[in-house]
mmCIF file of N, CA and C in Angstrom:
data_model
loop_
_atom_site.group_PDB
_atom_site.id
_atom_site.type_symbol
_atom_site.label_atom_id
_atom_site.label_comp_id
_atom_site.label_asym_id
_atom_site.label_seq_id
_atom_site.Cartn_x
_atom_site.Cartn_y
_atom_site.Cartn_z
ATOM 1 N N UNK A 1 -49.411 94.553 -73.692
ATOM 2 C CA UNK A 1 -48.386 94.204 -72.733
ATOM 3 C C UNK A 1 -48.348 92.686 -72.599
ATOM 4 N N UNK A 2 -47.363 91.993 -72.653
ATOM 5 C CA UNK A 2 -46.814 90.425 -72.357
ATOM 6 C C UNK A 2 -47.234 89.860 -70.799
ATOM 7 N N UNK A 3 -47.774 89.173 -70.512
ATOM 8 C CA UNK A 3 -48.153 88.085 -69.639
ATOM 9 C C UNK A 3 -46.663 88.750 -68.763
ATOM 10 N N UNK A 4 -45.654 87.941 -69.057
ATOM 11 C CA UNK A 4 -44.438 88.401 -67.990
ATOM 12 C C UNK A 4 -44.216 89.744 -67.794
ATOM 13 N N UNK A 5 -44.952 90.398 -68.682
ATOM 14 C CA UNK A 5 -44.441 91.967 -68.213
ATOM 15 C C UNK A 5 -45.811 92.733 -67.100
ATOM 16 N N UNK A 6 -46.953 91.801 -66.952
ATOM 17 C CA UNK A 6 -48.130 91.999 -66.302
ATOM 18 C C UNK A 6 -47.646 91.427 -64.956
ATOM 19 N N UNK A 7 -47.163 90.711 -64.968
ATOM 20 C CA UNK A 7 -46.483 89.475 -64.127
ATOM 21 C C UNK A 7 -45.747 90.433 -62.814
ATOM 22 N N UNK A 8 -44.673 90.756 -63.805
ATOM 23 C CA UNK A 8 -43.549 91.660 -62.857
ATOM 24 C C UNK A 8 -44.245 93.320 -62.745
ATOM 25 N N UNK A 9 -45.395 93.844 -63.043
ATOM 26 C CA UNK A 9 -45.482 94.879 -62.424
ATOM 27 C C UNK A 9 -46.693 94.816 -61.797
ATOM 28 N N UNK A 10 -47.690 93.545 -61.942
ATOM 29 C CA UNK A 10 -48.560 93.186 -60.497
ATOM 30 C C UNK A 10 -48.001 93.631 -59.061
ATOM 31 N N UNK A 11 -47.057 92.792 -58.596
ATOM 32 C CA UNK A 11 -46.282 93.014 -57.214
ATOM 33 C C UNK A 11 -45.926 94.173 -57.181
ATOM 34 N N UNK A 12 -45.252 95.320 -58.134
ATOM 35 C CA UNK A 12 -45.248 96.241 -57.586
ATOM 36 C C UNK A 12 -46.562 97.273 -57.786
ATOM 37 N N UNK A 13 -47.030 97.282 -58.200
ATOM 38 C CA UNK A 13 -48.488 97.944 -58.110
ATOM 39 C C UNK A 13 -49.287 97.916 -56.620
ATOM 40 N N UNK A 14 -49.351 96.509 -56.502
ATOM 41 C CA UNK A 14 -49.826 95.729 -55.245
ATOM 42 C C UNK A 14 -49.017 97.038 -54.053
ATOM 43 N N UNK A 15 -47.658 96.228 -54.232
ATOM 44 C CA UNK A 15 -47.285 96.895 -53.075
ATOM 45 C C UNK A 15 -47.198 98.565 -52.553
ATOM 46 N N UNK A 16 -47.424 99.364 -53.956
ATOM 47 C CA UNK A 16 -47.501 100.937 -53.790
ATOM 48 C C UNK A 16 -48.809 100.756 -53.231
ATOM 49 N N UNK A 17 -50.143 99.957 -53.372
ATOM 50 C CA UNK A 17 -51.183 100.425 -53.010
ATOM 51 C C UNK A 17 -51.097 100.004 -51.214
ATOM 52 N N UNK A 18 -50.463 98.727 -50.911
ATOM 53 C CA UNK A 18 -50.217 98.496 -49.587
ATOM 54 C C UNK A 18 -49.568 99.896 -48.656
ATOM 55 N N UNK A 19 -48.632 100.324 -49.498
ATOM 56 C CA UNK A 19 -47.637 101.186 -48.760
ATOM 57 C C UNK A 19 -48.790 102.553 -48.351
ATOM 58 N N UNK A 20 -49.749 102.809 -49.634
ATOM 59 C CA UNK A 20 -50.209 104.020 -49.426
ATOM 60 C C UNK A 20 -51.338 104.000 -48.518
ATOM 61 N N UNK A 21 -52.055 102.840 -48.696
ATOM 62 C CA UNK A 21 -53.453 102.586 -47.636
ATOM 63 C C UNK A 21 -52.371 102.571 -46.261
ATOM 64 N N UNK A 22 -52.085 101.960 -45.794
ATOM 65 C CA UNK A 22 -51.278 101.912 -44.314
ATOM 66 C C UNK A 22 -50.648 103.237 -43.527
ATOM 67 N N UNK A 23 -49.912 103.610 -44.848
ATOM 68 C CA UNK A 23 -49.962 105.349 -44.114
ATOM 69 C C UNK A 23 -50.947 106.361 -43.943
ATOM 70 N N UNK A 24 -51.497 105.831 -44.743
ATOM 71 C CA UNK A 24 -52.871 106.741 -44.851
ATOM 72 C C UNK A 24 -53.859 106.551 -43.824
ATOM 73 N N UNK A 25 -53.248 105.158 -43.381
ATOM 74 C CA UNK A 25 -54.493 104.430 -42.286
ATOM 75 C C UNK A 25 -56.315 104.602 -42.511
ATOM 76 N N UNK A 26 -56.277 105.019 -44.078
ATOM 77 C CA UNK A 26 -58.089 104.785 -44.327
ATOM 78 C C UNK A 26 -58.210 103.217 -44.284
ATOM 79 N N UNK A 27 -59.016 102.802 -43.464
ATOM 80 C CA UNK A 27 -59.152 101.486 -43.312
ATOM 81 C C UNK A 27 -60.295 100.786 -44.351
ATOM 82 N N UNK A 28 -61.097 102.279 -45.236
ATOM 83 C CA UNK A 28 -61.717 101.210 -46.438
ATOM 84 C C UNK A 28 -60.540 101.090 -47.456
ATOM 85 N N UNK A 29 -59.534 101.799 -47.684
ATOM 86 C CA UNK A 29 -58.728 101.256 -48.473
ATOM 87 C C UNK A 29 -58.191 99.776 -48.388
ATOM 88 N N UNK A 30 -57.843 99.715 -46.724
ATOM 89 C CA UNK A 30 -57.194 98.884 -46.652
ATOM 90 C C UNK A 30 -57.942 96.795 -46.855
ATOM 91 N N UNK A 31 -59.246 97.666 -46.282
ATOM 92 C CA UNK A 31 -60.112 96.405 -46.633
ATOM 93 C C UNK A 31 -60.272 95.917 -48.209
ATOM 94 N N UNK A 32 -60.073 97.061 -49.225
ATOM 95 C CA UNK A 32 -60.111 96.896 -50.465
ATOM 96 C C UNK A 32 -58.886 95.851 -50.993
ATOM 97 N N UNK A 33 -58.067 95.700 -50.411
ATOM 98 C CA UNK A 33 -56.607 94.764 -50.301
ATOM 99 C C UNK A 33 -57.117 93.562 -49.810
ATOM 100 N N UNK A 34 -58.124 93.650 -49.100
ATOM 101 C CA UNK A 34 -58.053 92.258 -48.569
ATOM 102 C C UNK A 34 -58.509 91.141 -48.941
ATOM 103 N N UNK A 35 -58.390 89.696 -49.399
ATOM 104 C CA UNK A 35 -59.239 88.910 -49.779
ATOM 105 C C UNK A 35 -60.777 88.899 -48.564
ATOM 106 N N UNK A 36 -61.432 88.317 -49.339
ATOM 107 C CA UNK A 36 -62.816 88.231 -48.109
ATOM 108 C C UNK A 36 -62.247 87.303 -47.148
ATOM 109 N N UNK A 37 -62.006 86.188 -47.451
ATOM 110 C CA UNK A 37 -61.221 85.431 -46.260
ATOM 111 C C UNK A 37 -59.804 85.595 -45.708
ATOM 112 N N UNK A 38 -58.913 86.398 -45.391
ATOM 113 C CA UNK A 38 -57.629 87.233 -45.452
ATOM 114 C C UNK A 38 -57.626 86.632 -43.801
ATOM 115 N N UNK A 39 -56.876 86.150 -43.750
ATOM 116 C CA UNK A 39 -56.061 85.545 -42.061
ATOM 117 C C UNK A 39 -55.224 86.541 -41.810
ATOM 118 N N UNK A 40 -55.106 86.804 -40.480
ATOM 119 C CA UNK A 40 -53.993 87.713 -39.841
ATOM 120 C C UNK A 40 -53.657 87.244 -38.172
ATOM 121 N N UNK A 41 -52.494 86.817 -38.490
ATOM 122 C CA UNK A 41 -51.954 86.223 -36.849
ATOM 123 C C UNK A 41 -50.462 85.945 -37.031
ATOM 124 N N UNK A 42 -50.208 85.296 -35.700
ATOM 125 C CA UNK A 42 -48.837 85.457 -35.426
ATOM 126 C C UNK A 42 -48.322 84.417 -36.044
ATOM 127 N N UNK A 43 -46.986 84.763 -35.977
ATOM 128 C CA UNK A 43 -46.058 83.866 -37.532
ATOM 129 C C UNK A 43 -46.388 82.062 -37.236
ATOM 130 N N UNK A 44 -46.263 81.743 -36.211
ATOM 131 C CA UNK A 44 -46.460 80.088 -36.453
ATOM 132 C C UNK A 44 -48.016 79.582 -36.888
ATOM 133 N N UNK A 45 -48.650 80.692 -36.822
ATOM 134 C CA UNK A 45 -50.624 80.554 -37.565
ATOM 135 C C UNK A 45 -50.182 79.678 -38.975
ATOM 136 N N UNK A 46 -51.718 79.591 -39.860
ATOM 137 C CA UNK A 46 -52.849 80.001 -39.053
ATOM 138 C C UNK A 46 -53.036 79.343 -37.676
ATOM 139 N N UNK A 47 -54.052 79.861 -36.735
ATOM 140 C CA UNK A 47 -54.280 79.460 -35.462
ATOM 141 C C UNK A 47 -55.871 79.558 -34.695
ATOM 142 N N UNK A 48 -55.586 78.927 -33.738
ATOM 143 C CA UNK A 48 -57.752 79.998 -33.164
ATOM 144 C C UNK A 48 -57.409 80.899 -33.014
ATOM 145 N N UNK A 49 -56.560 81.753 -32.711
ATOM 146 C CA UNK A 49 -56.639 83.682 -32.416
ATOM 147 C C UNK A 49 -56.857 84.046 -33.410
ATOM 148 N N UNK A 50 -56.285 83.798 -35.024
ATOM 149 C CA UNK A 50 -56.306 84.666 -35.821
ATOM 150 C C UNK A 50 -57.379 85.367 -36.228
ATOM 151 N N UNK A 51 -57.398 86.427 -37.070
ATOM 152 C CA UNK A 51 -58.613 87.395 -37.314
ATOM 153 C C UNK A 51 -58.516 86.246 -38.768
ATOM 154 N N UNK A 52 -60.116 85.946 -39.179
ATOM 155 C CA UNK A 52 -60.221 84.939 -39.802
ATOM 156 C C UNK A 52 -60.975 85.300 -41.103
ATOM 157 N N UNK A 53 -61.191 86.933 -41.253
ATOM 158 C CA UNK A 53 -61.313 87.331 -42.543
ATOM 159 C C UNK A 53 -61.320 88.968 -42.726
ATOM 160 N N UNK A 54 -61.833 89.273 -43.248
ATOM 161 C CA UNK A 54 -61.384 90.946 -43.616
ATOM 162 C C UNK A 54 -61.836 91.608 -42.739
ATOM 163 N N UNK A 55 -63.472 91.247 -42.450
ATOM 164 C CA UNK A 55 -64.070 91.970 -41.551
ATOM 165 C C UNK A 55 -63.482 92.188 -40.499
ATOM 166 N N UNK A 56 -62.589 91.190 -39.739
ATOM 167 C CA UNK A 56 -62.354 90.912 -38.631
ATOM 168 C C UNK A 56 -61.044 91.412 -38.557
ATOM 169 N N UNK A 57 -59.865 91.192 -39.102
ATOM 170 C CA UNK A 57 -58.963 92.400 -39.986
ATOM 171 C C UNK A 57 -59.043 93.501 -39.571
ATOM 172 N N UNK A 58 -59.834 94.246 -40.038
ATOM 173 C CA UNK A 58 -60.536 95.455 -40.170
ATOM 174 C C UNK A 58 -60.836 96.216 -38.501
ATOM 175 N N UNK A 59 -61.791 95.370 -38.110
ATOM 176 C CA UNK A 59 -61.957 95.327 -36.854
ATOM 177 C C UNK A 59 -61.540 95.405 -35.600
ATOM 178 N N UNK A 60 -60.046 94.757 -36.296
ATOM 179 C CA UNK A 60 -58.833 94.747 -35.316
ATOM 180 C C UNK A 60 -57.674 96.211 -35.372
ATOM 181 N N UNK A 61 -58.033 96.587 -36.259
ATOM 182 C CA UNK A 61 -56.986 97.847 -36.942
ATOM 183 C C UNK A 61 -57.884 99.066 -36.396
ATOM 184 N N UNK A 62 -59.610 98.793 -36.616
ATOM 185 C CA UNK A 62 -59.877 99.894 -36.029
ATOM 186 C C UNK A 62 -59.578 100.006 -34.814
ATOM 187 N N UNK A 63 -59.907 98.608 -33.620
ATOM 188 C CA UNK A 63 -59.732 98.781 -32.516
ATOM 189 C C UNK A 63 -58.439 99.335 -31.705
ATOM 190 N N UNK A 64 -56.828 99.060 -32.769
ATOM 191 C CA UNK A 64 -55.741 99.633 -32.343
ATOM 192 C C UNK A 64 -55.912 101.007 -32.623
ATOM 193 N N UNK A 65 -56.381 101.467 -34.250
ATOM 194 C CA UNK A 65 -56.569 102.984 -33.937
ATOM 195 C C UNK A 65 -57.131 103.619 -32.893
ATOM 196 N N UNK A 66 -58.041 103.505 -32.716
ATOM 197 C CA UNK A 66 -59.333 103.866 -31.038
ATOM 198 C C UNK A 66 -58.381 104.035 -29.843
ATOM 199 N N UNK A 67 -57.238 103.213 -30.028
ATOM 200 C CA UNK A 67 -56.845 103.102 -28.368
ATOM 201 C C UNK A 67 -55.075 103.991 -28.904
ATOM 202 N N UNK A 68 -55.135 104.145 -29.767
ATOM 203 C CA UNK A 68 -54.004 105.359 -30.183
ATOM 204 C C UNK A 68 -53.278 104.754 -30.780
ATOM 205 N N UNK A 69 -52.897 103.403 -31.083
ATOM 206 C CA UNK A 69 -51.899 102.857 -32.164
ATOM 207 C C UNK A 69 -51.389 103.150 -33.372
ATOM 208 N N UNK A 70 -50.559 104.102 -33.682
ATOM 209 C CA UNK A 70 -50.480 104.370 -34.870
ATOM 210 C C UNK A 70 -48.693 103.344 -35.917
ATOM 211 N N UNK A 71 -48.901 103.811 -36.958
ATOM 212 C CA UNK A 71 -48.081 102.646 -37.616
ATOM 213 C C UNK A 71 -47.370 103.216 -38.584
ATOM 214 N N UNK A 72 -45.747 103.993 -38.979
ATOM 215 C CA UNK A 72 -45.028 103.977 -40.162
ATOM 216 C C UNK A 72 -44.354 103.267 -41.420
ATOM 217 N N UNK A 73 -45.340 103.158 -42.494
ATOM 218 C CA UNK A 73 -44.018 102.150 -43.358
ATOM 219 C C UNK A 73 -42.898 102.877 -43.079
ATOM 220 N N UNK A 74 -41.759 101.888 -43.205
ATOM 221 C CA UNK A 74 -40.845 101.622 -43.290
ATOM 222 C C UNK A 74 -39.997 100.836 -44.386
ATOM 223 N N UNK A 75 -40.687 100.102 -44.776
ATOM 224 C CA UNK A 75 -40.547 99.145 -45.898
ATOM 225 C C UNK A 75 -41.397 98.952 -46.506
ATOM 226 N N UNK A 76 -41.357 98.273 -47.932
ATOM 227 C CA UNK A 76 -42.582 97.252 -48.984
ATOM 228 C C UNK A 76 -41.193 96.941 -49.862
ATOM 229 N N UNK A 77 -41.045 95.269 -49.416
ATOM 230 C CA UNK A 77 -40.022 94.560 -50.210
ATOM 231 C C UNK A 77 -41.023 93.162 -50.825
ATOM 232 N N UNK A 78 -41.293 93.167 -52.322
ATOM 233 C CA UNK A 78 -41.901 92.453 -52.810
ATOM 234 C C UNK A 78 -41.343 91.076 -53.103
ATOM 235 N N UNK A 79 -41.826 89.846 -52.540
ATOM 236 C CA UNK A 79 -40.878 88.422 -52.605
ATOM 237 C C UNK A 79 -41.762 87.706 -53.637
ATOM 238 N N UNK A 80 -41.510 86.455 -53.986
ATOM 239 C CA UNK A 80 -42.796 85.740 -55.074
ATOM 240 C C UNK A 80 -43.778 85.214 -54.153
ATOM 241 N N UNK A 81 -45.171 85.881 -54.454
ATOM 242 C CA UNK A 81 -46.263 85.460 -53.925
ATOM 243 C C UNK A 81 -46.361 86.391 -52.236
ATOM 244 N N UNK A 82 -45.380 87.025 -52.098
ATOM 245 C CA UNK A 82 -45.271 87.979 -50.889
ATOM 246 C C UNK A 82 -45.114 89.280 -51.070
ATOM 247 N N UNK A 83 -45.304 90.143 -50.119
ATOM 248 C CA UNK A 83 -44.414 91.464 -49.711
ATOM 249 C C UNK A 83 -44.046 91.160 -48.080
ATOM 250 N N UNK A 84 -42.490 91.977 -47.967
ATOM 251 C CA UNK A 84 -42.846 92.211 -47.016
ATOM 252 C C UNK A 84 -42.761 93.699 -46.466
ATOM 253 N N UNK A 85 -43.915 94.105 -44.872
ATOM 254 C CA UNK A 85 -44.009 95.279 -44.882
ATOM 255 C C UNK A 85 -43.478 95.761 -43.397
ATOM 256 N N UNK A 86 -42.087 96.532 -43.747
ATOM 257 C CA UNK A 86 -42.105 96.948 -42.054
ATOM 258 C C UNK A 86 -42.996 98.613 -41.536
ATOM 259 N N UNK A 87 -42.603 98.187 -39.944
ATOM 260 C CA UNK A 87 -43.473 99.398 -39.805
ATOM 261 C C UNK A 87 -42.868 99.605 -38.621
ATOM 262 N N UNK A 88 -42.831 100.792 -38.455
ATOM 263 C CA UNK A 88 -42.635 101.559 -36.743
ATOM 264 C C UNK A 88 -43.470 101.826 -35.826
ATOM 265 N N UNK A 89 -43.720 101.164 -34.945
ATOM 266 C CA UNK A 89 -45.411 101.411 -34.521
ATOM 267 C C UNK A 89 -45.176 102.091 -33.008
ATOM 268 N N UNK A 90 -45.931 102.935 -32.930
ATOM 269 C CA UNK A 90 -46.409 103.306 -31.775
ATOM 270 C C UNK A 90 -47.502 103.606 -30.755
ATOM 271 N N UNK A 91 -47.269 103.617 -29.632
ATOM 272 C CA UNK A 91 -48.662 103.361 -28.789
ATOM 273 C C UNK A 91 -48.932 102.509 -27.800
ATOM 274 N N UNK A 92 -48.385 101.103 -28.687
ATOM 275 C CA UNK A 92 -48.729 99.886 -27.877
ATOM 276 C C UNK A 92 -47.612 100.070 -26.628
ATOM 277 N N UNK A 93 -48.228 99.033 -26.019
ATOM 278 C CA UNK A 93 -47.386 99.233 -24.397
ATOM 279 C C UNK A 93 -45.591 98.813 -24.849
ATOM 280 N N UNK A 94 -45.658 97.571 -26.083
ATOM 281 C CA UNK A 94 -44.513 97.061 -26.153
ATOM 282 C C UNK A 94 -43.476 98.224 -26.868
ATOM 283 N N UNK A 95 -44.076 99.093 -27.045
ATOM 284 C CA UNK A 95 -43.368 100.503 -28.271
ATOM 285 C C UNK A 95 -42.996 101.591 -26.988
ATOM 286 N N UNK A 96 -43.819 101.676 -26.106
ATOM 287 C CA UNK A 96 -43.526 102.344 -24.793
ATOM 288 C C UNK A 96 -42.403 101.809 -24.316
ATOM 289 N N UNK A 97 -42.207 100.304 -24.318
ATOM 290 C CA UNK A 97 -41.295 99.979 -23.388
ATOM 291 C C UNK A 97 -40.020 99.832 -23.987
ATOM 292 N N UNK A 98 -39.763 99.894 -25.438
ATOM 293 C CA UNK A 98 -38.958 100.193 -26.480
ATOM 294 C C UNK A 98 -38.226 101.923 -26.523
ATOM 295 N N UNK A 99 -38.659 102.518 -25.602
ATOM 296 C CA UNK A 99 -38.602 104.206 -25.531
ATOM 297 C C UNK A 99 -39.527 104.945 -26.988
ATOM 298 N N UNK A 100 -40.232 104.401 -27.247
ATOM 299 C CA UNK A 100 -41.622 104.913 -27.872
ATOM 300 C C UNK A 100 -42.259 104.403 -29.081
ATOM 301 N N UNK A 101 -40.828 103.712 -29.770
ATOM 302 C CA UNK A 101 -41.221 103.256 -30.530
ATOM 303 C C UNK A 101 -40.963 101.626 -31.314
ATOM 304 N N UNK A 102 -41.078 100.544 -31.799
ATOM 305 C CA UNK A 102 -41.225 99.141 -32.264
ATOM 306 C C UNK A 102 -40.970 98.940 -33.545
ATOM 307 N N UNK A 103 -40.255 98.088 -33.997
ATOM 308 C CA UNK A 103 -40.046 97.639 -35.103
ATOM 309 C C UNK A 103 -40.639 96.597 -35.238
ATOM 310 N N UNK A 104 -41.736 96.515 -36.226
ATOM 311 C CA UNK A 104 -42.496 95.133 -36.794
ATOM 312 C C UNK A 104 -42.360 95.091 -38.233
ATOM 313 N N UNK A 105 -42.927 93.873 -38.282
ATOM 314 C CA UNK A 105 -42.666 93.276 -39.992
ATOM 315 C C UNK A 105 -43.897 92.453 -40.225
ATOM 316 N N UNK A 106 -44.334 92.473 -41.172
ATOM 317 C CA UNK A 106 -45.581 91.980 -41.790
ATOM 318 C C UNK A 106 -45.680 91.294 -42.826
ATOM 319 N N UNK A 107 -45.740 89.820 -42.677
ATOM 320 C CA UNK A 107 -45.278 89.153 -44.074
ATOM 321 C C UNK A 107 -46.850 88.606 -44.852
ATOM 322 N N UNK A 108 -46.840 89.495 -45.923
ATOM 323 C CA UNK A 108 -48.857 89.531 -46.974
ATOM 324 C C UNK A 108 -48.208 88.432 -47.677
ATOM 325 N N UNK A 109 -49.054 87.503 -47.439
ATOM 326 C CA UNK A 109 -48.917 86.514 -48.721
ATOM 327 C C UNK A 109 -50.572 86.700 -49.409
ATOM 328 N N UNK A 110 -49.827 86.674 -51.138
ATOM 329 C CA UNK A 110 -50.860 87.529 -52.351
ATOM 330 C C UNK A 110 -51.370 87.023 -52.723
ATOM 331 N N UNK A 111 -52.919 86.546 -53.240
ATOM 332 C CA UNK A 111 -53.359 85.613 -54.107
ATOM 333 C C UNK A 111 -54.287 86.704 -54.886
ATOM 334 N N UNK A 112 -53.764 86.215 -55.943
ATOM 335 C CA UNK A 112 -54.355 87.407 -57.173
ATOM 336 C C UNK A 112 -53.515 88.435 -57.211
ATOM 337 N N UNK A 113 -54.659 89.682 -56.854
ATOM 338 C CA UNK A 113 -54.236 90.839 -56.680
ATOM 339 C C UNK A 113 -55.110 91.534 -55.288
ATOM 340 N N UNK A 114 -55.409 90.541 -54.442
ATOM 341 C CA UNK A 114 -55.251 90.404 -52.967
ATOM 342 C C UNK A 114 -54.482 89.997 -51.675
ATOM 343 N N UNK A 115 -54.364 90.392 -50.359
ATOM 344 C CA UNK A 115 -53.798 89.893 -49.366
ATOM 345 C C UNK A 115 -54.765 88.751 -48.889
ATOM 346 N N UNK A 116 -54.339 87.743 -48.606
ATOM 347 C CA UNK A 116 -55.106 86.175 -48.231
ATOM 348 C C UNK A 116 -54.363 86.251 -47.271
ATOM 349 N N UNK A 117 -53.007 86.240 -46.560
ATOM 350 C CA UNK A 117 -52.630 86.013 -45.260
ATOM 351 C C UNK A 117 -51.639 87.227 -44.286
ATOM 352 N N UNK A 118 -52.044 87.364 -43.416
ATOM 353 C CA UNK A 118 -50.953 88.234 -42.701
ATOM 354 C C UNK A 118 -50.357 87.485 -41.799
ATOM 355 N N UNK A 119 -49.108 87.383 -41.330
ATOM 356 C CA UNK A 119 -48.288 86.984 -40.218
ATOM 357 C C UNK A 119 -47.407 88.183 -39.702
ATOM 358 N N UNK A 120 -47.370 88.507 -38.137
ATOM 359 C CA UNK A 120 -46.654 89.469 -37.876
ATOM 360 C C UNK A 120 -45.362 89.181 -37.056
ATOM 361 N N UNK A 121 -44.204 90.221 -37.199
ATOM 362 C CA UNK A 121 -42.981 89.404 -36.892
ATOM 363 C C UNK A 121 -42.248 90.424 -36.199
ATOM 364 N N UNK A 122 -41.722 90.421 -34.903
ATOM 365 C CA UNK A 122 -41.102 91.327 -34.076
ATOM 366 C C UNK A 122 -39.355 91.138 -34.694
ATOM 367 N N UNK A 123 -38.789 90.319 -34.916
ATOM 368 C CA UNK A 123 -37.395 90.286 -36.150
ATOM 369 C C UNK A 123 -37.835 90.310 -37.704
ATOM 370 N N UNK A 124 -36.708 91.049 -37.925
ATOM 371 C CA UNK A 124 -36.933 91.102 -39.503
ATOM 372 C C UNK A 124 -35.991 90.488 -40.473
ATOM 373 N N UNK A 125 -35.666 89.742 -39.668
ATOM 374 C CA UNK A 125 -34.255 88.741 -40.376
ATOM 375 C C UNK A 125 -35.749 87.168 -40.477
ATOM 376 N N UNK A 126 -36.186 86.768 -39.300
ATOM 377 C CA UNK A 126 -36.933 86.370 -39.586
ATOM 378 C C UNK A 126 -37.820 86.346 -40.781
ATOM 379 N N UNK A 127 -38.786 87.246 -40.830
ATOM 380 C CA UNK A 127 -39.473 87.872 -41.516
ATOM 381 C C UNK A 127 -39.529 87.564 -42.774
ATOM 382 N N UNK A 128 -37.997 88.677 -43.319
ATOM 383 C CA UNK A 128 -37.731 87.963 -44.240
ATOM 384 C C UNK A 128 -37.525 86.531 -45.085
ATOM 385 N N UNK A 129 -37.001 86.461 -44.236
ATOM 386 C CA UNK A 129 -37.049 84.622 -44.075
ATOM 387 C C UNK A 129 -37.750 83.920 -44.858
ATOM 388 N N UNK A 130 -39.046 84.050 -44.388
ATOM 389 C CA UNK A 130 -40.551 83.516 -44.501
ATOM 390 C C UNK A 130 -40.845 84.340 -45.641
ATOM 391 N N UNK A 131 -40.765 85.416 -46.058
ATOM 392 C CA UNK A 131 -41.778 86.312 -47.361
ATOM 393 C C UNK A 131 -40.482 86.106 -48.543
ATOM 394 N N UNK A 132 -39.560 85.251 -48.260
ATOM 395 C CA UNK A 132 -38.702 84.844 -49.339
ATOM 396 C C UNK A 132 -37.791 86.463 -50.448
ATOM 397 N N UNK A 133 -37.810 87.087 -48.967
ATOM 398 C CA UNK A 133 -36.576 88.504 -49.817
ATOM 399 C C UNK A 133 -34.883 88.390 -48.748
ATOM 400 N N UNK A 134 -34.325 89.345 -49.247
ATOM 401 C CA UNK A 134 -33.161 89.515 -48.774
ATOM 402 C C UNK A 134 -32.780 89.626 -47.358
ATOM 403 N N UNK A 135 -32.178 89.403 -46.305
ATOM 404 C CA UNK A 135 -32.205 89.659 -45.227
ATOM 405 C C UNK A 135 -31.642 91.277 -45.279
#
């Protein structure tokens, strides 16, 4: 297989495995995605809140599962050096106050054939924006 043809089916490989760990919510899958140092915070990060590597990642996903958070893809739109991933989430107070359920967006920026950054995004015009796909 050709360099460009490894090229263009990296990202989507990547992103079937994103789509399937997340619904699946096994969280060793999902750590398997992650670079060891993998940032996750809100879109103007990095920042001091952010979760500042996988472990911590991890940590944070279990703690929303525990308290009932659960999460639907919705999307995996692959950009260069991005995906982005929406999701329907429910649980959180802000999905309650939505009548049950939230629209978020998750913009993975890829290094390799890992996630190195998460930013999360309540618009998805935004979103897009930033992970460089279509509005």
């Amino acid at each position: 297989m050709s360099d460009e043809a490894s090229a263009a089916e990296g990202p989507g490989v990547l992103a079937g495995r994103v789509r399937s760990a997340l619904e699946s919510g096994d969280l060793d899958a999902i750590r398997d995605l992650l670079d060891p140092d993998a940032r996750w915070g809100a879109p103007e990060g990095p920042g001091d809140d952010d979760c500042r590597n996988r472990d911590e990642v991890i940590a944070w996903w279990a703690g929303a599962r525990a308290a009932g958070v659960r999460a639907v893809v919705t999307e995996v739109t692959v950009g260069t050096g991005t995906l982005l991933v929406g999701l329907e989430v429910t649980g959180p107070p802000a999905a309650r106050e939505a009548g049950g359920a939230a629209g978020r967006w998750q913009v993975l920026t890829v290094k390799g054939d890992r996630i190195a950054d998460i930013r999360g995004f309540d618009d998805r015009a935004i979103a897009a924006a930033r992970a460089g796909v279509p509005a």
